[in-house]
Amino acid sequence: MRFDLLTLHPELVRSPLEHSILGRAQKAGLIQAQVHEIRAFGRGRYRQVDDSPYGGGAGMVMRVDVVHDAIKSVAAEGARVILMSPGGVRFTQAHAKRLSALPQLIFVCGHYEGIDARIEQLVDEELSIGDYVLTGGELAALVIIEAVARLVPGVLGNEASSADESFSNGLIEYPHYTRPRDYEGMEVPEILLSGHHAEIERWRLAQSKARTRARRPDLLPEGGK
Ligand code: ADE
């Protein structure tokens, strides 16, 4: 699977793509992540990428032709083009799963006051990572790349770990413990030391449900009511 990130700030995103899970997955040939500087497609001697808004107002707007050229330069057959924007659809684990089956994802990361609105007609979808505003789409795109890449077969190494975790079954994950058994009076739940696998499974499911009810009732059917 291939990820292409279009940005005005390539240095902002390079390091996270080269380390840990994403770095390892690239070395293993399971994914490819490429960063492309939008300025390379800028206009004129100064490679201008933005201009003042029609209708007036503060700030600059990224030019649609420049961004479209950047997209066209990387898009292969079957590519999905994703515009990062706080006004997009909120990204969830279900999106991560759907996107992880595609051959190529292209992330368009805007800055300034945004990109000329005609870009919306030239991308496949618009995603937000949450109800807050970042200065650009770069960190948001990294979040999505990380969430998607770890679902690509082989990337996590241990396939069981992505099947078991929070959200994959619609619930928050149960708590994990390791040594020491007693840490400053906080003890590991007795059941986990019992060796009764079926009971441990039951306890874990109950913990998942209780945590979901307490912290994220919105994940339960009818909001947990
Ligand atoms: N760009 C700025 N804020 C963003 C957000 N919350 N999600 C995605 N892209 C963004």
Short mmCIF file of C-alpha atoms in Angstrom, two decimals, residues 35-164:
data_model
loop_
_atom_site.label_atom_id
_atom_site.label_comp_id
_atom_site.label_asym_id
_atom_site.label_seq_id
_atom_site.Cartn_x
_atom_site.Cartn_y
_atom_site.Cartn_z
CA VAL A 35 6.33 13.20 0.86
CA HIS A 36 5.93 15.76 -1.93
CA GLU A 37 6.48 19.48 -1.62
CA ILE A 38 3.58 21.41 -3.16
CA ARG A 39 5.90 24.37 -3.79
CA ALA A 40 7.55 22.39 -6.59
CA PHE A 41 4.30 22.99 -8.53
CA GLY A 42 4.13 26.71 -7.70
CA ARG A 43 3.74 29.36 -10.38
CA GLY A 44 6.34 31.79 -11.68
CA ARG A 45 9.89 32.58 -10.67
CA TYR A 46 8.99 32.47 -6.98
CA ARG A 47 6.97 29.27 -7.22
CA GLN A 48 3.94 31.00 -5.82
CA VAL A 49 1.43 28.60 -4.28
CA ASP A 50 -1.13 31.03 -2.87
CA ASP A 51 -2.89 34.27 -3.67
CA SER A 52 -5.28 36.76 -2.06
CA PRO A 53 -8.94 35.72 -1.79
CA TYR A 54 -11.53 36.86 -4.32
CA GLY A 55 -14.05 39.00 -2.49
CA GLY A 56 -11.39 40.33 -0.13
CA GLY A 57 -10.53 39.36 3.42
CA ALA A 58 -7.45 38.55 5.43
CA GLY A 59 -4.91 35.86 4.61
CA MET A 60 -4.02 33.95 1.50
CA VAL A 61 -5.67 31.04 -0.28
CA MET A 62 -3.81 28.15 -1.88
CA ARG A 63 -4.26 28.01 -5.64
CA VAL A 64 -6.39 25.12 -6.93
CA ASP A 65 -4.29 24.67 -10.10
CA VAL A 66 -1.07 24.26 -8.10
CA VAL A 67 -2.59 21.71 -5.73
CA HIS A 68 -4.27 19.85 -8.59
CA ASP A 69 -0.93 19.58 -10.44
CA ALA A 70 0.62 18.09 -7.30
CA ILE A 71 -2.20 15.53 -7.05
CA LYS A 72 -1.93 14.57 -10.72
CA SER A 73 1.82 14.08 -10.43
CA VAL A 74 1.41 11.22 -7.91
CA ALA A 75 -2.01 9.67 -8.59
CA ALA A 76 -1.92 6.15 -10.01
CA GLU A 77 -4.87 3.95 -11.04
CA GLY A 78 -7.14 3.34 -8.05
CA ALA A 79 -5.75 6.19 -5.93
CA ARG A 80 -8.03 7.81 -3.34
CA VAL A 81 -7.42 11.52 -2.79
CA ILE A 82 -8.16 12.79 0.72
CA LEU A 83 -8.34 16.44 1.66
CA MET A 84 -7.44 17.15 5.29
CA SER A 85 -9.76 19.74 6.77
CA PRO A 86 -11.42 20.53 10.11
CA GLY A 87 -14.64 20.78 8.08
CA GLY A 88 -14.38 17.19 6.82
CA VAL A 89 -16.16 14.04 7.98
CA ARG A 90 -14.82 12.91 11.37
CA PHE A 91 -12.27 10.10 10.96
CA THR A 92 -12.98 6.86 12.86
CA GLN A 93 -11.62 3.32 13.08
CA ALA A 94 -14.22 2.28 10.48
CA HIS A 95 -12.65 4.72 7.99
CA ALA A 96 -9.21 3.33 8.85
CA LYS A 97 -10.42 -0.17 8.04
CA ARG A 98 -12.00 0.85 4.74
CA LEU A 99 -8.94 2.85 3.64
CA SER A 100 -6.51 0.06 4.56
CA ALA A 101 -7.84 -2.05 1.67
CA LEU A 102 -6.96 0.55 -0.99
CA PRO A 103 -3.76 0.59 -3.10
CA GLN A 104 -2.91 4.29 -2.75
CA LEU A 105 -3.97 7.16 -0.50
CA ILE A 106 -3.04 10.74 -1.38
CA PHE A 107 -3.29 13.27 1.43
CA VAL A 108 -3.68 16.93 0.54
CA CYS A 109 -2.51 19.11 3.43
CA GLY A 110 -3.45 22.77 3.28
CA HIS A 111 -2.17 25.74 5.21
CA TYR A 112 -2.94 29.45 5.37
CA GLU A 113 -6.65 30.18 5.27
CA GLY A 114 -7.21 27.02 3.27
CA ILE A 115 -7.30 25.95 -0.32
CA ASP A 116 -9.49 27.36 -3.10
CA ALA A 117 -12.86 25.65 -2.57
CA ARG A 118 -12.83 24.15 -6.07
CA ILE A 119 -10.41 21.56 -4.67
CA GLU A 120 -13.46 19.85 -3.13
CA GLN A 121 -14.52 18.78 -6.61
CA LEU A 122 -11.10 17.32 -7.34
CA VAL A 123 -10.70 15.08 -4.29
CA ASP A 124 -12.57 11.89 -3.31
CA GLU A 125 -13.24 12.76 0.31
CA GLU A 126 -12.58 15.29 3.04
CA LEU A 127 -11.57 14.08 6.52
CA SER A 128 -11.13 15.73 9.91
CA ILE A 129 -9.44 14.06 12.88
CA GLY A 130 -11.56 15.89 15.45
CA ASP A 131 -13.44 18.99 16.42
CA TYR A 132 -10.48 21.32 16.84
CA VAL A 133 -8.44 23.40 14.42
CA LEU A 134 -4.79 22.67 13.63
CA THR A 135 -2.58 25.08 11.68
CA GLY A 136 -2.35 22.62 8.81
CA GLY A 137 -3.42 19.16 7.74
CA GLU A 138 0.02 17.55 8.15
CA LEU A 139 -0.30 16.17 11.66
CA ALA A 140 -3.85 15.06 10.90
CA ALA A 141 -2.67 13.16 7.82
CA LEU A 142 0.03 11.44 9.90
CA VAL A 143 -2.62 10.34 12.38
CA ILE A 144 -4.65 8.77 9.58
CA ILE A 145 -1.61 7.17 7.94
CA GLU A 146 -0.62 5.60 11.24
CA ALA A 147 -4.14 4.33 11.95
CA VAL A 148 -4.46 2.88 8.43
CA ALA A 149 -0.95 1.43 8.05
CA ARG A 150 -1.17 -0.64 11.21
CA LEU A 151 -4.19 -2.45 9.74
CA VAL A 152 -2.25 -3.50 6.62
CA PRO A 153 -1.54 -7.24 7.00
CA GLY A 154 1.93 -7.88 8.41
CA VAL A 155 2.58 -4.33 9.65
CA LEU A 156 1.86 -5.05 13.30
CA GLY A 157 3.56 -8.42 13.31
CA ASN A 158 1.06 -9.82 15.77
CA GLU A 159 -2.28 -9.94 13.93
CA ALA A 160 -4.16 -10.69 17.15
CA SER A 161 -3.25 -7.33 18.63
CA SER A 162 -5.24 -5.25 16.15
CA ALA A 163 -8.27 -7.57 16.34
CA ASP A 164 -8.41 -7.28 20.14
#
